[in-house]
Short mmCIF file of C-alpha atoms and ligand atoms in Angstrom, two decimals:
data_model
loop_
_atom_site.label_atom_id
_atom_site.label_comp_id
_atom_site.label_asym_id
_atom_site.label_seq_id
_atom_site.Cartn_x
_atom_site.Cartn_y
_atom_site.Cartn_z
CA UNK G 18 0.00 0.00 0.00
CA UNK G 19 1.30 3.47 -0.86
CA UNK G 20 2.31 5.47 2.21
CA UNK G 21 -0.28 8.21 1.76
CA UNK G 22 -3.08 5.64 1.69
CA UNK G 23 -2.24 4.53 5.21
CA UNK G 24 -4.64 5.86 7.81
CA UNK G 25 -2.08 7.29 10.21
CA UNK G 26 -0.38 9.25 7.43
CA UNK G 27 -3.71 10.62 6.30
CA UNK G 28 -4.43 11.72 9.86
CA UNK G 29 -0.98 13.32 10.16
CA UNK G 30 -1.50 15.13 6.84
CA UNK G 31 -4.91 16.33 8.11
CA UNK G 32 -3.27 17.57 11.32
CA UNK G 33 -0.50 19.46 9.52
CA UNK G 34 -2.82 20.98 6.93
CA UNK G 35 -5.26 21.96 9.68
CA UNK G 36 -2.44 23.64 11.58
CA UNK G 37 -1.30 25.51 8.46
CA UNK G 38 -4.84 26.50 7.57
CA UNK G 39 -5.41 27.78 11.11
CA UNK G 40 -2.27 29.91 10.94
CA UNK G 41 -3.14 31.32 7.50
CA UNK G 42 -6.70 31.92 8.62
CA UNK G 43 -5.67 33.75 11.79
CA UNK G 44 -3.23 35.96 9.96
CA UNK G 45 -5.49 36.73 6.99
CA UNK G 46 -8.71 37.48 8.84
CA UNK G 47 -10.51 34.32 7.65
CA UNK G 48 -11.44 33.19 11.13
CA UNK G 49 -15.12 33.61 10.53
CA UNK G 50 -14.99 31.27 7.56
CA UNK G 51 -12.93 28.73 9.51
CA UNK G 52 -15.27 28.83 12.50
CA UNK G 53 -18.48 28.87 10.47
CA UNK G 54 -17.66 26.52 7.60
CA UNK G 55 -14.72 24.33 8.58
CA UNK G 56 -15.33 23.76 12.30
CA UNK G 57 -18.70 21.96 11.75
CA UNK G 58 -16.91 19.11 9.94
CA UNK G 59 -14.79 18.56 13.05
CA UNK G 60 -17.90 18.64 15.22
CA UNK G 61 -19.67 16.12 12.97
CA UNK G 62 -16.68 13.80 13.17
CA UNK G 63 -16.49 13.96 16.99
CA UNK G 64 -20.26 13.54 17.24
CA UNK G 65 -20.09 10.39 15.12
CA UNK G 66 -17.43 8.94 17.38
CA UNK G 67 -19.38 9.81 20.51
CA UNK G 68 -22.50 8.36 18.94
CA UNK G 69 -20.99 4.90 18.80
CA UNK G 70 -19.26 5.12 22.19
CA UNK G 71 -22.20 4.06 24.39
CA UNK G 72 -23.51 1.20 22.19
CA UNK G 73 -19.98 -0.03 21.61
CA UNK G 74 -19.08 -0.17 25.29
CA UNK G 75 -22.37 -1.81 26.22
CA UNK G 76 -22.40 -4.42 23.48
CA UNK G 77 -18.73 -5.35 23.54
CA UNK G 78 -18.67 -5.59 27.32
CA UNK G 79 -21.74 -7.85 27.38
CA UNK G 80 -20.05 -10.05 24.75
CA UNK G 81 -16.84 -9.96 26.78
CA UNK G 82 -18.39 -10.88 30.13
CA UNK G 83 -20.65 -13.57 28.70
CA UNK G 84 -17.65 -15.20 27.04
CA UNK G 85 -15.78 -15.28 30.37
CA UNK G 86 -18.44 -17.54 31.91
CA UNK G 87 -16.54 -17.51 35.14
CA UNK G 88 -17.06 -15.00 37.93
CA UNK G 89 -13.67 -15.41 39.60
CA UNK G 90 -11.84 -14.56 36.39
CA UNK G 91 -13.82 -11.36 36.10
CA UNK G 92 -12.97 -10.29 39.65
CA UNK G 93 -9.33 -11.19 39.17
CA UNK G 94 -9.09 -9.23 35.94
CA UNK G 95 -10.94 -6.30 37.49
CA UNK G 96 -8.62 -6.15 40.50
CA UNK G 97 -5.53 -6.39 38.35
CA UNK G 98 -6.76 -3.65 36.03
CA UNK G 99 -7.52 -1.20 38.82
CA UNK G 100 -4.19 -1.88 40.54
CA UNK G 101 -2.14 -1.31 37.39
CA UNK G 102 -4.15 1.81 36.58
CA UNK G 103 -3.47 3.20 40.04
CA UNK G 104 0.23 2.37 39.83
CA UNK G 105 0.70 4.10 36.46
CA UNK G 106 -1.22 7.16 37.68
CA UNK G 107 0.94 7.45 40.81
CA UNK G 108 4.08 7.12 38.71
CA UNK G 109 2.81 9.79 36.33
CA UNK G 110 2.26 12.23 39.18
CA UNK G 111 5.66 11.46 40.67
CA UNK G 112 7.29 12.16 37.31
CA UNK G 113 5.31 15.39 36.97
CA UNK G 114 6.34 16.57 40.43
CA UNK G 115 9.99 15.70 39.85
CA UNK G 116 10.17 17.46 36.50
CA UNK G 117 8.40 20.61 37.68
CA UNK G 118 10.60 20.88 40.79
CA UNK G 119 13.77 20.41 38.76
CA UNK G 120 12.88 22.76 35.89
CA UNK G 121 11.16 25.30 38.16
CA UNK G 122 9.24 26.92 35.26
CA UNK G 123 7.24 29.21 37.55
CA UNK G 124 10.24 31.26 38.57
CA UNK G 125 10.98 32.15 34.94
CA UNK G 126 7.61 33.83 34.51
CA UNK G 127 8.21 37.59 34.62
CA UNK G 128 6.12 39.52 37.17
CA UNK G 129 4.56 41.66 34.41
CA UNK G 130 3.42 38.58 32.44
CA UNK G 131 1.93 37.08 35.56
CA UNK G 132 -0.08 40.19 36.27
CA UNK G 133 -1.34 40.53 32.71
CA UNK G 134 -2.30 36.84 32.45
CA UNK G 135 -4.22 37.08 35.69
CA UNK G 136 -6.04 40.17 34.44
CA UNK G 137 -6.90 38.59 31.10
CA UNK G 138 -8.28 35.36 32.38
CA UNK G 139 -9.37 35.91 35.95
CA UNK G 140 -12.91 34.76 36.55
CA UNK G 141 -12.89 32.35 33.61
CA UNK G 142 -11.70 29.26 35.38
CA UNK G 143 -13.24 29.66 38.77
CA UNK G 144 -16.86 28.65 38.30
CA UNK G 145 -16.12 25.05 39.25
CA UNK G 146 -16.06 25.19 43.05
CA UNK G 147 -18.58 22.44 43.66
CA UNK G 148 -16.35 19.81 42.02
CA UNK G 149 -14.35 19.72 45.23
CA UNK G 150 -17.27 18.21 47.07
CA UNK G 151 -16.68 14.84 45.38
CA UNK G 152 -15.81 12.09 47.80
CA UNK G 153 -14.99 8.46 47.16
CA UNK G 154 -18.48 7.44 48.29
CA UNK G 155 -20.06 9.95 45.95
CA UNK G 156 -17.99 8.43 43.22
CA UNK G 157 -19.32 4.94 44.01
CA UNK G 158 -22.88 6.21 44.18
CA UNK G 159 -22.48 7.75 40.76
CA UNK G 160 -21.43 4.42 39.26
CA UNK G 161 -24.79 2.82 40.06
CA UNK G 162 -27.55 4.34 37.93
CA UNK G 163 -31.23 4.45 38.85
CA UNK G 164 -32.28 4.35 35.26
CA UNK G 165 -30.38 2.73 32.45
CA UNK G 166 -31.80 4.95 29.73
CA UNK G 167 -30.81 8.07 31.61
CA UNK G 168 -27.21 6.78 31.79
CA UNK G 169 -27.18 5.81 28.14
CA UNK G 170 -28.34 9.25 27.13
CA UNK G 171 -25.28 10.98 28.56
CA UNK G 172 -21.80 10.14 27.29
CA UNK G 173 -20.22 11.26 30.54
CA UNK G 174 -21.86 8.34 32.36
CA UNK G 175 -19.64 5.70 30.85
CA UNK G 176 -18.90 3.99 34.16
CA UNK G 177 -22.63 3.49 34.66
CA UNK G 178 -22.82 1.82 31.25
CA UNK G 179 -19.89 -0.39 32.23
CA UNK G 180 -21.73 -1.31 35.42
CA UNK G 181 -24.97 -2.18 33.61
CA UNK G 182 -23.13 -4.15 30.93
CA UNK G 183 -21.33 -6.24 33.56
CA UNK G 184 -24.64 -6.92 35.31
CA UNK G 185 -26.24 -7.92 32.04
CA UNK G 186 -23.28 -10.16 31.19
CA UNK G 187 -23.46 -11.78 34.62
CA UNK G 188 -27.20 -12.36 34.15
CA UNK G 189 -26.53 -13.99 30.80
CA UNK G 190 -23.93 -16.42 32.13
CA UNK G 191 -26.17 -17.32 35.07
CA UNK G 192 -29.03 -18.74 32.99
CA UNK G 193 -29.02 -22.06 31.10
CA UNK G 194 -27.04 -21.93 27.86
CA UNK G 195 -29.96 -22.82 25.60
CA UNK G 196 -31.89 -19.81 26.93
CA UNK G 197 -29.05 -17.32 26.56
CA UNK G 198 -27.82 -18.53 23.16
CA UNK G 199 -29.99 -16.23 21.03
CA UNK G 200 -29.22 -13.15 23.09
CA UNK G 201 -25.48 -13.81 22.94
CA UNK G 202 -25.73 -14.16 19.16
CA UNK G 203 -27.63 -10.87 18.89
CA UNK G 204 -24.98 -9.03 20.93
CA UNK G 205 -22.26 -10.74 18.94
CA UNK G 206 -23.54 -9.61 15.59
CA UNK G 207 -24.37 -6.13 16.89
CA UNK G 208 -20.78 -5.93 17.99
CA UNK G 209 -19.54 -6.75 14.49
CA UNK G 210 -21.84 -4.11 13.03
CA UNK G 211 -20.60 -1.41 15.40
CA UNK G 212 -16.98 -2.22 14.66
CA UNK G 213 -17.75 -1.90 10.94
CA UNK G 214 -19.36 1.49 11.61
CA UNK G 215 -16.23 2.65 13.45
CA UNK G 216 -14.24 1.63 10.37
CA UNK G 217 -16.50 3.75 8.19
CA UNK G 218 -16.31 6.75 10.53
CA UNK G 219 -12.54 6.54 10.50
CA UNK G 220 -12.57 7.12 6.75
CA UNK G 221 -13.60 10.66 7.64
CA UNK G 222 -10.76 11.03 10.14
CA UNK G 223 -8.39 13.05 7.92
CA UNK G 224 -11.10 15.65 7.20
CA UNK G 225 -12.33 15.66 10.79
CA UNK G 226 -8.83 16.09 12.16
CA UNK G 227 -8.09 18.88 9.66
CA UNK G 228 -11.19 20.77 10.80
CA UNK G 229 -10.49 20.21 14.50
CA UNK G 230 -6.92 21.37 14.22
CA UNK G 231 -7.83 24.48 12.22
CA UNK G 232 -10.46 25.42 14.85
CA UNK G 233 -8.02 24.95 17.73
CA UNK G 234 -5.50 27.28 16.11
CA UNK G 235 -8.14 29.88 15.31
CA UNK G 236 -9.47 29.78 18.90
CA UNK G 237 -6.00 30.12 20.29
CA UNK G 238 -4.84 32.88 18.00
CA UNK G 239 -8.03 34.94 17.94
CA UNK G 240 -7.66 37.84 15.58
CA UNK G 241 -4.03 38.48 16.23
CA UNK G 242 -1.51 35.73 15.81
CA UNK G 243 1.10 37.80 17.61
CA UNK G 244 -0.88 37.62 20.86
CA UNK G 245 -0.82 33.84 20.67
CA UNK G 246 2.92 33.82 20.02
CA UNK G 247 3.53 36.11 23.01
CA UNK G 248 1.41 33.86 25.22
CA UNK G 249 3.19 30.73 24.01
CA UNK G 250 6.57 32.33 24.68
CA UNK G 251 5.59 33.38 28.20
CA UNK G 252 4.35 29.91 29.05
CA UNK G 253 6.94 28.03 27.01
CA UNK G 254 8.81 26.65 30.03
CA UNK G 255 5.63 25.51 31.69
CA UNK G 256 4.36 23.85 28.51
CA UNK G 257 7.72 22.22 27.82
CA UNK G 258 7.81 20.89 31.39
CA UNK G 259 4.40 19.25 30.92
CA UNK G 260 5.44 17.79 27.56
CA UNK G 261 8.80 16.56 28.91
CA UNK G 262 7.03 14.84 31.81
CA UNK G 263 4.54 13.21 29.43
CA UNK G 264 7.34 11.93 27.18
CA UNK G 265 9.29 10.53 30.14
CA UNK G 266 6.15 8.81 31.38
CA UNK G 267 5.35 7.25 28.01
CA UNK G 268 8.86 6.08 27.23
CA UNK G 269 9.95 5.00 30.70
CA UNK G 270 6.83 3.82 32.52
CA UNK G 271 5.19 2.00 29.62
CA UNK G 272 8.39 0.31 28.52
CA UNK G 273 8.94 -0.90 32.10
CA UNK G 274 5.31 -2.04 32.15
CA UNK G 275 5.90 -4.05 28.98
CA UNK G 276 9.16 -5.46 30.36
CA UNK G 277 7.35 -6.72 33.44
CA UNK G 278 4.06 -7.87 31.97
CA UNK G 279 4.55 -8.68 28.32
CA UNK G 280 7.27 -9.08 25.78
CA UNK G 281 5.86 -6.47 23.43
CA UNK G 282 8.27 -3.89 22.04
CA UNK G 283 7.26 -0.28 22.66
CA UNK G 284 7.87 0.55 18.99
CA UNK G 285 5.52 -2.23 17.86
CA UNK G 286 2.94 -1.05 20.34
CA UNK G 287 3.06 2.50 18.99
CA UNK G 288 2.93 1.28 15.42
CA UNK G 289 -0.20 -0.73 16.10
CA UNK G 290 -2.14 2.00 17.92
CA UNK G 291 -0.87 5.10 16.10
CA UNK G 292 -4.28 6.21 14.75
CA UNK G 293 -5.79 6.10 18.25
CA UNK G 294 -2.97 8.26 19.68
CA UNK G 295 -3.31 10.75 16.84
CA UNK G 296 -7.04 10.86 17.28
CA UNK G 297 -6.71 11.40 21.05
CA UNK G 298 -4.36 14.26 20.23
CA UNK G 299 -6.68 15.90 17.72
CA UNK G 300 -9.98 15.40 19.54
CA UNK G 301 -8.69 16.03 23.12
CA UNK G 302 -11.21 13.46 24.23
CA UNK G 303 -10.38 9.94 25.36
CA UNK G 304 -14.08 9.18 25.31
CA UNK G 305 -14.52 10.14 21.66
CA UNK G 306 -11.37 8.17 20.84
CA UNK G 307 -12.56 5.06 22.70
CA UNK G 308 -14.17 3.28 19.70
CA UNK G 309 -10.94 3.59 17.74
CA UNK G 310 -8.78 2.64 20.73
CA UNK G 311 -10.87 -0.52 21.12
CA UNK G 312 -10.58 -1.37 17.47
CA UNK G 313 -6.80 -0.86 17.40
CA UNK G 314 -6.23 -2.76 20.62
CA UNK G 315 -8.31 -5.76 19.54
CA UNK G 316 -7.53 -5.97 15.86
CA UNK G 317 -3.94 -4.73 15.84
CA UNK G 318 -2.41 -5.33 19.27
CA UNK G 319 -4.07 -8.72 19.54
CA UNK G 320 -5.76 -8.15 22.91
CA UNK G 321 -8.75 -10.48 23.32
CA UNK G 322 -12.10 -8.76 23.32
CA UNK G 323 -13.04 -10.02 26.76
CA UNK G 324 -10.07 -8.07 28.15
CA UNK G 325 -10.19 -4.94 26.00
CA UNK G 326 -13.93 -4.51 26.39
CA UNK G 327 -13.47 -4.29 30.13
CA UNK G 328 -10.10 -2.58 30.52
CA UNK G 329 -10.57 0.17 27.93
CA UNK G 330 -13.96 1.67 28.86
CA UNK G 331 -12.96 1.66 32.52
CA UNK G 332 -9.63 3.23 31.57
CA UNK G 333 -11.19 5.94 29.42
CA UNK G 334 -13.16 6.98 32.48
CA UNK G 335 -10.80 6.58 35.41
CA UNK G 336 -7.26 6.16 34.11
CA UNK G 337 -5.74 9.43 33.00
CA UNK G 338 -1.98 9.34 33.36
CA UNK G 339 -1.51 12.40 31.18
CA UNK G 340 -4.10 14.40 33.08
CA UNK G 341 -2.75 13.53 36.53
CA UNK G 342 0.82 14.36 35.49
CA UNK G 343 -0.32 17.65 34.02
CA UNK G 344 -2.28 18.51 37.18
CA UNK G 345 0.80 17.97 39.34
CA UNK G 346 2.93 20.19 37.11
CA UNK G 347 0.22 22.86 36.84
CA UNK G 348 -0.39 23.05 40.60
CA UNK G 349 3.30 23.43 41.42
CA UNK G 350 3.83 25.86 38.53
CA UNK G 351 1.07 28.15 39.79
CA UNK G 352 2.52 28.00 43.30
CA UNK G 353 6.00 28.81 41.98
CA UNK G 354 4.68 31.69 39.86
CA UNK G 355 3.03 33.37 42.81
CA UNK G 356 6.05 32.78 45.02
CA UNK G 357 4.57 30.05 47.23
CA UNK G 358 6.92 27.34 48.46
CA UNK G 359 5.23 23.95 48.68
CA UNK G 360 6.40 21.68 51.49
CA UNK G 361 6.95 17.95 51.06
CA UNK G 362 3.63 17.30 52.82
CA UNK G 363 1.87 19.59 50.36
CA UNK G 364 3.52 17.81 47.43
CA UNK G 365 2.30 14.50 48.87
CA UNK G 366 -1.18 15.97 49.09
CA UNK G 367 -0.85 16.74 45.38
CA UNK G 368 -0.13 13.04 44.75
CA UNK G 369 -3.39 11.99 46.39
CA UNK G 370 -5.60 14.76 45.12
CA UNK G 371 -4.30 14.58 41.55
CA UNK G 372 -5.00 10.83 41.59
CA UNK G 373 -8.57 11.50 42.70
CA UNK G 374 -8.98 14.46 40.34
CA UNK G 375 -7.81 12.48 37.32
CA UNK G 376 -10.13 9.59 38.22
CA UNK G 377 -12.99 12.05 38.52
CA UNK G 378 -12.20 13.89 35.28
CA UNK G 379 -14.40 12.89 32.35
CA UNK G 380 -12.73 11.99 29.07
CA UNK G 381 -13.75 15.21 27.38
CA UNK G 382 -11.84 18.35 26.39
CA UNK G 383 -10.89 20.60 29.28
CA UNK G 384 -11.99 18.23 32.07
CA UNK G 385 -8.49 18.13 33.52
CA UNK G 386 -8.24 21.85 34.16
CA UNK G 387 -11.67 21.90 35.83
CA UNK G 388 -10.64 19.13 38.21
CA UNK G 389 -7.40 20.97 38.90
CA UNK G 390 -9.46 23.13 41.26
CA UNK G 391 -9.55 20.22 43.73
CA UNK G 392 -5.79 19.89 43.71
CA UNK G 393 -5.22 23.62 44.16
CA UNK G 394 -7.69 23.89 47.02
CA UNK G 395 -6.11 20.95 48.82
CA UNK G 396 -2.73 22.69 48.94
CA UNK G 397 -4.15 26.18 49.50
CA UNK G 398 -2.91 27.56 46.21
CA UNK G 399 -5.36 30.26 45.04
CA UNK G 400 -7.76 28.80 42.47
CA UNK G 401 -7.55 32.08 40.54
CA UNK G 402 -4.05 30.95 39.55
CA UNK G 403 -5.70 28.81 36.89
CA UNK G 404 -5.91 32.06 34.94
CA UNK G 405 -2.15 31.82 34.43
CA UNK G 406 -2.29 28.58 32.47
CA UNK G 407 -5.67 28.77 30.78
CA UNK G 408 -4.32 30.28 27.57
CA UNK G 409 -2.20 27.26 26.62
CA UNK G 410 -4.47 24.64 28.10
CA UNK G 411 -6.10 23.65 24.83
CA UNK G 412 -2.74 22.61 23.40
CA UNK G 413 -1.62 20.75 26.52
CA UNK G 414 -5.02 19.05 26.60
CA UNK G 415 -4.19 17.49 23.24
CA UNK G 416 -0.87 16.15 24.50
CA UNK G 417 -2.23 14.79 27.78
CA UNK G 418 -5.21 13.14 26.08
CA UNK G 419 -2.85 11.33 23.68
CA UNK G 420 -1.05 10.00 26.78
CA UNK G 421 -4.34 9.06 28.47
CA UNK G 422 -5.29 6.98 25.44
CA UNK G 423 -1.81 5.41 25.22
CA UNK G 424 -1.93 4.50 28.91
CA UNK G 425 -5.25 2.65 28.59
CA UNK G 426 -3.99 0.69 25.61
CA UNK G 427 -0.70 -0.17 27.37
CA UNK G 428 -2.50 -1.47 30.45
CA UNK G 429 -4.84 -3.57 28.30
CA UNK G 430 -1.76 -5.28 26.81
CA UNK G 431 -0.35 -5.94 30.29
CA UNK G 432 -3.63 -7.35 31.62
CA UNK G 433 -4.19 -9.44 28.48
CA UNK G 434 -0.72 -10.94 28.72
CA UNK G 435 -1.11 -11.96 32.34
CA UNK G 436 -4.48 -13.52 31.48
CA UNK G 437 -3.00 -15.44 28.54
CA UNK G 438 -5.22 -13.40 26.21
CA UNK G 439 -2.65 -11.59 24.08
CA UNK G 440 -2.63 -12.71 20.45
CA UNK G 441 -0.39 -11.59 17.62
CA UNK G 442 0.28 -8.09 16.32
CA UNK G 443 -1.16 -6.94 13.01
CA UNK G 444 0.16 -3.93 11.15
CA UNK G 445 -2.10 -3.83 8.17
CA UNK G 446 -2.47 -0.13 7.58
N1 LIG S 30 -9.22 15.80 27.63
C1 LIG S 30 -8.77 14.78 28.51
C2 LIG S 30 -9.28 13.43 28.05
O1 LIG S 30 -10.28 13.33 27.44
C3 LIG S 30 -9.14 15.05 29.94
C4 LIG S 30 -8.41 16.29 30.40
O2 LIG S 30 -8.89 17.38 30.14
O3 LIG S 30 -7.32 16.16 30.95
O4 LIG S 30 -8.68 12.43 28.29
#
């Protein structure tokens, strides 16, 4: 196959062209055209992906659980998944804290820039106070829905869908086989249909990604590209610190994870899931990327469906390595910028609160910065400090979402290997 026919190249071309278009548009006054005529194609593409997310998770998880036909395996796999997710999140935060303390990006922010950033953005990021009322029990209560249709009508309720699907799967394996046979077949063929639909939607990916990228640039630059450049320069050290932390996490933590739990090479892993990472990057939503992550993980990484259909939806909702790392860096950066010294105890508090905040963050654009409020409040850093980092958040959101998606896929490989459910790799695009 010629290189430009391969999906990941088409997505990369879409990304680059979108970036260029955004820059041209912002400097030539075509923003209205970009927002009015190009942006809708990006929205349609994301909507299509979100549209299949709920049915896909429900159907594939029911198929997965009913093929397990063994309760103890389900509990074992569940326990393992949560433990590995927690471990990678804690490592991500530790890396974030180390990098931000070493680089100390907050001290390089000139006083004048700090004041003007605060003036520009103050008030924008502070309407999220009630998120700090979340407790672990609240979190558990929110997993159990009162009404299935209400959960299915809201993409943010993915954990509720996971819960219902597991219940349904358990019900199916608890009745005599001749009674459940037809239902299993229905779910099985529905599953095939949905996967085919995801394939079709992905044909639009290059256009969707182009439109998304162009809109991000236009939003960031506004009417004057120079403003955006000044902002990027002022926050360059902070942004580079986040990106450096994310790269260290991906290349160190996931390769160690593979060394311990599977024999997969990191390069093969990336090659197999490339389109999902690129899509996470361009949509800034692990939830919207989920259908593609599932497809890549099953069809290309060789993870059995009974593992991926459990590990990935749970991961897209609670496992956000990129987000937790970013929250650690952001909290310390804001403290540094306003001249606050954080003690070791406060940095430890960041470890716990950023874990909780990343678990609580939904897999949608901007969720991470909203949940950052919890982290800041826990260490008494003024929440208004969010104003300092808001301007570049859209870009960092793209990077951290790509890591969130990568993390879920990596853990699914680890869990599949330990369960003896890892097949062979396929690089067919
Ligand atoms: N956008 C991220 C995601 O969907 C969440 C965040 O804002 O950090 O994974």
